[in-house]
Coordinates of C-alpha atoms and ligand atoms in Angstrom, one line a residue:
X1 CA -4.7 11.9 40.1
X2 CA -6.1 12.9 43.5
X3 CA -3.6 14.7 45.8
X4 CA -4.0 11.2 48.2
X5 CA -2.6 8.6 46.6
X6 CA 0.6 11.1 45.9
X7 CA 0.7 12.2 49.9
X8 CA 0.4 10.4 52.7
X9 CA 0.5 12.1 56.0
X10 CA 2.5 10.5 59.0
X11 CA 0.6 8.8 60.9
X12 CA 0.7 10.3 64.7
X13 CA 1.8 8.7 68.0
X14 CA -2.0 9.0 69.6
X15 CA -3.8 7.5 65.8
X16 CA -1.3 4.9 66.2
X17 CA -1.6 4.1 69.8
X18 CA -5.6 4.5 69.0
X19 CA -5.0 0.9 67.0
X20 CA -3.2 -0.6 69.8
X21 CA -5.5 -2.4 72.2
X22 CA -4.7 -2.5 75.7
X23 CA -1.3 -3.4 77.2
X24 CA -1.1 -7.1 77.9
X25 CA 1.3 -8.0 80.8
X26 CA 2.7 -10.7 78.6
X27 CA 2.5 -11.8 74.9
X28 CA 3.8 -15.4 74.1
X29 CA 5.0 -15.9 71.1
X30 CA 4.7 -20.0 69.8
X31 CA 1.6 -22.1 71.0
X32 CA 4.0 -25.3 71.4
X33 CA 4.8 -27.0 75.0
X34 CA 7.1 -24.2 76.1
X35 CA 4.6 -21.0 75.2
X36 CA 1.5 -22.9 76.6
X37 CA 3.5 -23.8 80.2
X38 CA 4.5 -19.9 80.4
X39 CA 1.0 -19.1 79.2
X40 CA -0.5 -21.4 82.3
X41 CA 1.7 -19.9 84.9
X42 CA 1.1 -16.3 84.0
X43 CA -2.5 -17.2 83.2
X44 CA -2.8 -18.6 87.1
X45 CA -0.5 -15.6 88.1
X46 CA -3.5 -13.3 87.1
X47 CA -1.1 -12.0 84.9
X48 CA -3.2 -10.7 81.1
X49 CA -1.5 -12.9 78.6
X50 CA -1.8 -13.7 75.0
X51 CA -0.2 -16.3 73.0
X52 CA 0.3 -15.9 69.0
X53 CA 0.7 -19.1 67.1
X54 CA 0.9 -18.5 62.9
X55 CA 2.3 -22.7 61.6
X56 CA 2.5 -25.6 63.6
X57 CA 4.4 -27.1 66.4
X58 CA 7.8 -29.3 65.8
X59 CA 6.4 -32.2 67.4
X60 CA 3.0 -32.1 64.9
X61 CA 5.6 -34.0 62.5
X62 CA 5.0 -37.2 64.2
X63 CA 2.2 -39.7 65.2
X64 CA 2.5 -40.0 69.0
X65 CA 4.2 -38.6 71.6
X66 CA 7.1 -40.6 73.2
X67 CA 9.7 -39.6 76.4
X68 CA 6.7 -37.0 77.8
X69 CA 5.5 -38.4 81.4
X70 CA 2.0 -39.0 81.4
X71 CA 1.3 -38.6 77.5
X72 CA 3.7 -41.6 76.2
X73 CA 1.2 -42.7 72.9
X74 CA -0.8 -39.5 72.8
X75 CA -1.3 -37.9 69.4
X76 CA 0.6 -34.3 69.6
X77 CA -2.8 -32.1 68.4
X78 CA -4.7 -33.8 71.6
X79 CA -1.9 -32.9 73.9
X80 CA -1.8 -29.4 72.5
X81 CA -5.8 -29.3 72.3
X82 CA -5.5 -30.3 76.0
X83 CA -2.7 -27.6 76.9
X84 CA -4.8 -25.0 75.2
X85 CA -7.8 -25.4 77.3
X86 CA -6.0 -25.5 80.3
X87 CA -4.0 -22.3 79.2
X88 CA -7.8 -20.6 78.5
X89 CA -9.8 -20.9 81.1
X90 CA -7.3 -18.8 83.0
X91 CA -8.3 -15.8 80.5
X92 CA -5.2 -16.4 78.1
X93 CA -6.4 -15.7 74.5
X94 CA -4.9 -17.4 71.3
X95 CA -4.7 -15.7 68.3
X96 CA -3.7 -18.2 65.6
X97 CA -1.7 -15.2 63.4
X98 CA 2.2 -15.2 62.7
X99 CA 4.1 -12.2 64.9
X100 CA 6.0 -10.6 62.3
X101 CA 7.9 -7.9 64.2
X102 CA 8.5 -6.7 67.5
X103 CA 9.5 -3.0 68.1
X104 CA 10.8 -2.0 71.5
X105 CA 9.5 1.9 73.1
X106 CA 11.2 4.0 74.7
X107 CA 9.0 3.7 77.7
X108 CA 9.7 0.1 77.9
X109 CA 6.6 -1.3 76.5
X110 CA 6.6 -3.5 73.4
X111 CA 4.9 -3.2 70.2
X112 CA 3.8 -6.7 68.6
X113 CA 2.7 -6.5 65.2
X114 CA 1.0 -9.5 63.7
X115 CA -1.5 -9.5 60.6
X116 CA -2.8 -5.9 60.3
X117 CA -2.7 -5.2 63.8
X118 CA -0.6 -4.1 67.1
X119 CA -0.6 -5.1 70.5
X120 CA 1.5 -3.6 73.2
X121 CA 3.2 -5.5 76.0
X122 CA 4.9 -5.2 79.3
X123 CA 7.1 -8.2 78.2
X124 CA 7.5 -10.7 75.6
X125 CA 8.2 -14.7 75.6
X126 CA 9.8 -16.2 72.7
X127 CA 8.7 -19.6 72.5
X128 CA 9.0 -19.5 69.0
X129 CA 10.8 -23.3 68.3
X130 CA 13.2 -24.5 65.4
X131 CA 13.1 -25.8 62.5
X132 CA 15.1 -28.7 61.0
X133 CA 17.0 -28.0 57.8
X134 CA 16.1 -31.3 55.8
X135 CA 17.3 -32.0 52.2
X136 CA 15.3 -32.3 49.4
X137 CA 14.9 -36.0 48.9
X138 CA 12.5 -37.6 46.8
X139 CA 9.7 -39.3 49.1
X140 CA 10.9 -37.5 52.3
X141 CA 7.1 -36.2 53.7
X142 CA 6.2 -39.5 53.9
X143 CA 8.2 -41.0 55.9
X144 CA 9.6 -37.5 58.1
X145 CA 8.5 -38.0 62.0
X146 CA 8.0 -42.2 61.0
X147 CA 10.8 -43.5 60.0
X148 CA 13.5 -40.5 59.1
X149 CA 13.8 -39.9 62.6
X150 CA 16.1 -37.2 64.5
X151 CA 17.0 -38.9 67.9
X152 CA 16.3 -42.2 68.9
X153 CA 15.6 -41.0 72.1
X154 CA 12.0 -40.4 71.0
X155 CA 11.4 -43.0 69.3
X156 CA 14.2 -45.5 69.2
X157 CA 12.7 -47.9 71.3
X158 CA 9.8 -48.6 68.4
X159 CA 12.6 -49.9 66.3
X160 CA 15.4 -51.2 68.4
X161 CA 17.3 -54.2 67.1
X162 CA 16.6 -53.5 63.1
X163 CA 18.4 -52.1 60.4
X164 CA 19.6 -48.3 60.8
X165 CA 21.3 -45.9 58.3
X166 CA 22.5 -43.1 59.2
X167 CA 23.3 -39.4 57.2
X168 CA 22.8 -35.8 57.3
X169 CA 25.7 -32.9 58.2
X170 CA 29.1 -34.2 58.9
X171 CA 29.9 -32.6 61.7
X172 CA 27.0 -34.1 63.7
X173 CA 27.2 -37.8 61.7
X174 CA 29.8 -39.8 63.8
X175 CA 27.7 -38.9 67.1
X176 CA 24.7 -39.7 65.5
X177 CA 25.7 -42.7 64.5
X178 CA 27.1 -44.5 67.6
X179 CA 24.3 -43.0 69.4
X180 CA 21.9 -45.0 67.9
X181 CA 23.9 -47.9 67.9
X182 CA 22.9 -48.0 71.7
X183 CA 19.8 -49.1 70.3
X184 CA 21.1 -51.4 67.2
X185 CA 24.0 -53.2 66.2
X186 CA 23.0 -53.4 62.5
X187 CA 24.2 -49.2 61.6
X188 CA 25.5 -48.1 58.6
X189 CA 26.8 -44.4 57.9
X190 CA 25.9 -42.7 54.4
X191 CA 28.4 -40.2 53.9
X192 CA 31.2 -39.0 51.2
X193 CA 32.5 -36.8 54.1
X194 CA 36.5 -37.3 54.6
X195 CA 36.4 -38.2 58.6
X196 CA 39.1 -38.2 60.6
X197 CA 41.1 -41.4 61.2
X198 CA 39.9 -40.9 64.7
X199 CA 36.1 -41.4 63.6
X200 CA 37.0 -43.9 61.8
X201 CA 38.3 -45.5 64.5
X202 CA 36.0 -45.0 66.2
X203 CA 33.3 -46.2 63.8
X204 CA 35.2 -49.2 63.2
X205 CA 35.2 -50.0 66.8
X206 CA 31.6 -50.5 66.9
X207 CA 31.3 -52.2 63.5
X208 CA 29.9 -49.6 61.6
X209 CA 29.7 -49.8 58.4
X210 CA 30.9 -46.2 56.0
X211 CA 29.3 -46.2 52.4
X212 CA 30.5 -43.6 50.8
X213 CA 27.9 -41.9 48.8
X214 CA 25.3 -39.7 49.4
X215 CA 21.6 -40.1 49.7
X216 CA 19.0 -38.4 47.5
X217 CA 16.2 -40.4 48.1
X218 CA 13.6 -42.6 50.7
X219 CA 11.5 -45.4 49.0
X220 CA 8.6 -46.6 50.7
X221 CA 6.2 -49.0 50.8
X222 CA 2.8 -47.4 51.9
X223 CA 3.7 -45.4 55.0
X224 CA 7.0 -47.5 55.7
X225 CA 10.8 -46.6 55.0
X226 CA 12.4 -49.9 53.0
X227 CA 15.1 -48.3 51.3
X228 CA 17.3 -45.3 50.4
X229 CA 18.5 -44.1 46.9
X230 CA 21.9 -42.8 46.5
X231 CA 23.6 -40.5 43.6
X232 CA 25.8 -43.5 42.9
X233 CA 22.9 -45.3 42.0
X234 CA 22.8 -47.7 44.9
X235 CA 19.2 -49.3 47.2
X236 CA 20.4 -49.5 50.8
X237 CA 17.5 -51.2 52.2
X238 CA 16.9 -50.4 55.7
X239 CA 13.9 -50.3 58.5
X240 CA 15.1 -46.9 60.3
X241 CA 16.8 -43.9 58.9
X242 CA 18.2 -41.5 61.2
X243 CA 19.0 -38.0 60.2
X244 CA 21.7 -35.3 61.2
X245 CA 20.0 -32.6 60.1
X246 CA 21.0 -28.2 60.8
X247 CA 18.6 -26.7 62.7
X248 CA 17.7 -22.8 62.5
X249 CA 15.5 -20.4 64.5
X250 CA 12.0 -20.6 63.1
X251 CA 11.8 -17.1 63.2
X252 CA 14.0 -14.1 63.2
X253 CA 12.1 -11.9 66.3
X254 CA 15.2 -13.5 68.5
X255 CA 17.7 -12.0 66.5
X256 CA 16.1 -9.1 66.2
X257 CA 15.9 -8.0 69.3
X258 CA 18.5 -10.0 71.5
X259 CA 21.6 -11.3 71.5
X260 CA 21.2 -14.9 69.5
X261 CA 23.6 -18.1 68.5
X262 CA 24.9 -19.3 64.9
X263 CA 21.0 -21.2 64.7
X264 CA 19.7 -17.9 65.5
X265 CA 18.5 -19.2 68.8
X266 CA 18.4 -16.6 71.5
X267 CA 20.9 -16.9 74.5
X268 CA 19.0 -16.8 77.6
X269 CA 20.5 -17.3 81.4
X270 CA 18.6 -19.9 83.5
X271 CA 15.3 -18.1 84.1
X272 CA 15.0 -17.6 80.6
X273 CA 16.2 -13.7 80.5
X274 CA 17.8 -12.7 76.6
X275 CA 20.1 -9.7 76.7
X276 CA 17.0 -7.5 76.2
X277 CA 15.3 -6.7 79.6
X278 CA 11.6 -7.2 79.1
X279 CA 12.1 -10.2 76.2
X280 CA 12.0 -14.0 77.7
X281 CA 13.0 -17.0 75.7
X282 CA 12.0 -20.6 76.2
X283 CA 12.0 -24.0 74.9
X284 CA 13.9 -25.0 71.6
X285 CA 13.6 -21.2 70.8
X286 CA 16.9 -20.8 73.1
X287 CA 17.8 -24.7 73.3
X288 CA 17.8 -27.0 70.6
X289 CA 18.6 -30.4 72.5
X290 CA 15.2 -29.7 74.6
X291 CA 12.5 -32.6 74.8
X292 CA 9.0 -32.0 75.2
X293 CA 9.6 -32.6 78.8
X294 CA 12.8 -30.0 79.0
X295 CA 10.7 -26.9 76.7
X296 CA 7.6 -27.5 78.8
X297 CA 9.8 -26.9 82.2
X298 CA 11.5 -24.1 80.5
X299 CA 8.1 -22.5 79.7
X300 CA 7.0 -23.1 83.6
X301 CA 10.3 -22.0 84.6
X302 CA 10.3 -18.5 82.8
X303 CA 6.8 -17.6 84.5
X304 CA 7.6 -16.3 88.0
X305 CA 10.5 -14.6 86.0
X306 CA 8.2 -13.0 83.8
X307 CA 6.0 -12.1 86.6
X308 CA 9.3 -10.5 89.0
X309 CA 10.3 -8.6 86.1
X310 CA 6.6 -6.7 86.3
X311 CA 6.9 -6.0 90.0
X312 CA 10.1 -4.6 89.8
X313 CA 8.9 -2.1 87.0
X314 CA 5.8 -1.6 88.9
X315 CA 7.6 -0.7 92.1
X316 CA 10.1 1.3 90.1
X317 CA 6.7 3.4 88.5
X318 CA 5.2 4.2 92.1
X319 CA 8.8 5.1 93.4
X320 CA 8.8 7.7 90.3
X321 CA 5.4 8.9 91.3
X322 CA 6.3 9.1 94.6
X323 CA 9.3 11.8 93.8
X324 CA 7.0 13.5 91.7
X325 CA 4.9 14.3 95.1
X326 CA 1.9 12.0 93.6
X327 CA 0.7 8.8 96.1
X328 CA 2.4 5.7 95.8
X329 CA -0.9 3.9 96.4
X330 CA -1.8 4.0 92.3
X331 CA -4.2 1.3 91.2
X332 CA -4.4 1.9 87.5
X333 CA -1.9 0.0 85.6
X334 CA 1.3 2.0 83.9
X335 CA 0.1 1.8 80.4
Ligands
LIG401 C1 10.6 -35.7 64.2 C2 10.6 -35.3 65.6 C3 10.0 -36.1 66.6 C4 10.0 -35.6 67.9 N1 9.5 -36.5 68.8 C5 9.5 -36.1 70.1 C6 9.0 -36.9 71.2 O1 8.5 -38.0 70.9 N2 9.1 -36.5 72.5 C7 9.7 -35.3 72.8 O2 9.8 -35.0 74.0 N3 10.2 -34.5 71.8 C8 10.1 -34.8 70.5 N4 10.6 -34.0 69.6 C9 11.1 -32.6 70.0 C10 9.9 -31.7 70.2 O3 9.2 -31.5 69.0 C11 10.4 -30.4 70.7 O4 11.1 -30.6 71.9 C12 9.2 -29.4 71.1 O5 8.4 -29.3 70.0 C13 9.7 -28.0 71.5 O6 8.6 -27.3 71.9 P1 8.7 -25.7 71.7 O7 7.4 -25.2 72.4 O8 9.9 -25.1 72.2 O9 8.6 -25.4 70.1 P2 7.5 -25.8 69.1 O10 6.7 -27.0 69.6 O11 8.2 -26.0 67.8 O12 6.5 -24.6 69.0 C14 6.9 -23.4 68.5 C15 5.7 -22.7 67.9 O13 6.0 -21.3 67.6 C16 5.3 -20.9 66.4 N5 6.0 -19.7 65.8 C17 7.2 -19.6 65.4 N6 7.5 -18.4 65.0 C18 6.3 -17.7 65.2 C19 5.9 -16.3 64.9 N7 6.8 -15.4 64.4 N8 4.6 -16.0 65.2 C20 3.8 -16.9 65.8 N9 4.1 -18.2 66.0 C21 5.3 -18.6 65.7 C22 5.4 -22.2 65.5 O14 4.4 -22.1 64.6 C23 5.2 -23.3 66.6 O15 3.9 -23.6 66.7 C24 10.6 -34.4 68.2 C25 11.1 -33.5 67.2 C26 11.1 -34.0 65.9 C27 11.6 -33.1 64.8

């Protein structure tokens, strides 16, 4: 056996930095609304940027877009298409690859490693979304983003007036439920959840009808919801099935490196800041009741954020080089 395959030697700082192209001001992790509106900004700020993007967005689940000024109708891949453009011709590069770590120096910079490579970075914005936790029923992909909806909010106008059922987590069911029915009186709850006598109440203020049972299945006529299945063997045929689905981080970077909630979601201020200096998060990456509308203005929002945070480590780097008798008037870049 050659003496190789039983040793291998550590690899050293300078081979590894060797592999590491040169330090990006920013890299954005999540191509969806919130990472392309951050990309924009810092792409007009002159700022070097690069967005990663390794699945799709949350909102490629449905047909059209709905509740996004401007784009009501609009399939999602042309408004992305359209947001990537924009986000390019200000020199921000996409590199469709999943970011599968993120390993802070001790100089500040960021190491980003994604496929087989590494980029460093002066700062990082999480944009990376949520995903919803949904059961495994029987004929769900057909109908997810159509008619198994999440909030009628997006998309409750489209059905307002027909037949709604409603399941999905309990503690998130009796909302759900007289939420929509602002948009229906015909709403019946799926559930074998014990509620309180004050849902109830609550529930039978409103005329809502409690079945209790749970559903393990969507049947559907071509692309259409008519009916659900349940475990006690009953058809509740309905036109609109709304569901109260967990949601969880789509990816762990958040709680690896910052201080994150039970969804895994990182906990930002209002410019976007985590606990970590240097790492940004945006859209439903840090807030999972955010629109299209709400992640894209998050994602604009963070930018002059991102960008303060690199003048004040810039003027903190000439003020060292100042003390250390060189000029303050340095025009190569601290990397
Ligand atoms: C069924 C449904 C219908 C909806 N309809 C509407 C609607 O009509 N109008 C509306 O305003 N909102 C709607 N929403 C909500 C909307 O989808 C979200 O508000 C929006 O997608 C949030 O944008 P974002 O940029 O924060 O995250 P996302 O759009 O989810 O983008 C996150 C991106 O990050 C990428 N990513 C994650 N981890 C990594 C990683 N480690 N490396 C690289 N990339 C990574 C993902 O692949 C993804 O592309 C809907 C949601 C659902 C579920």
């Amino acid at each position: 056996m050659m003496l190789g395959a039983l040793y291998s030697r550590p690899e050293r700082d300078s081979e590894r930095d060797s592999r590491m192209e040169r330090v990006v001001d920013a890299v954005i992790v999540g191509a969806g609304v919130a990472g392309l509106s951050a990309a924009l900004f810092l792409g007009r700020a002159g700022r070097s940027a690069i967005i990663f993007d390794g699945g799709t967005t949350r909102i490629e689940s449905v047909a059209e877009v709905r509740e996004y000024l401007g784009f009501d109708g609009l399939p999602p891949q042309e408004l992305l298409a359209r947001a990537s453009a924009e986000v390019q011709q200000y020199g921000v590069e996409i590199i469709r690859q999943r970011v599968t770590s993120v390993t802070p120096r001790a100089d500040g910079l960021f190491e980003v490693h994604h496929g087989h490579s590494v980029r460093m970075a002066r700062t990082v914005v999480l944009a990376t979304g949520l995903i919803d936790k949904l059961p495994p029923l029987s004929g769900l992909p057909k109908v997810w983003g159509r008619d198994l909806r999440v909030c009628p909010c997006f998309d409750g106008y489209e059905v307002q007036g027909k037949r709604f059922v409603v399941f999905g987590v309990p503690n998130r069911l009796v909302h759900m439920a007289s939420w929509v029915w602002m948009w229906s009186r015909d709403v019946t709850v799926v559930s074998e959840h014990a509620f309180t006598d004050v849902d109830l109440y609550r529930l039978r203020l409103l005329e809502i009808e409690v079945i209790a049972d749970e559903v393990t299945g969507l049947v559907h006529g071509g692309e259409r919801l008519e009916a659900l299945t349940t475990r006690k063997g009953k058809s509740i045929a309905c036109d609109a099935a709304w569901i109260a689905a967990d949601m969880v981080a789509a990816s762990n970077l958040a709680a690896s490196l910052c201080d994150v909630d039970d969804m895994g979601l990182a906990r930002t201020d209002s410019a976007g800041r985590t606990s970590r200096p240097g790492i940004f998060a945006v859209g439903n990456a840090a807030d999972p009741a955010a629109h299209l509308a709400h992640a894209s203005a998050a994602g604009t929002n963070v930018g002059p954020h991102v960008v303060m945070y690199l003048l004040e480590r810039e003027i903190e780097r000439r003020t060292a080089n100042q003390r250390n008798g060189g000029s303050a008037d340095i025009s190569r870049r601290a990397s």
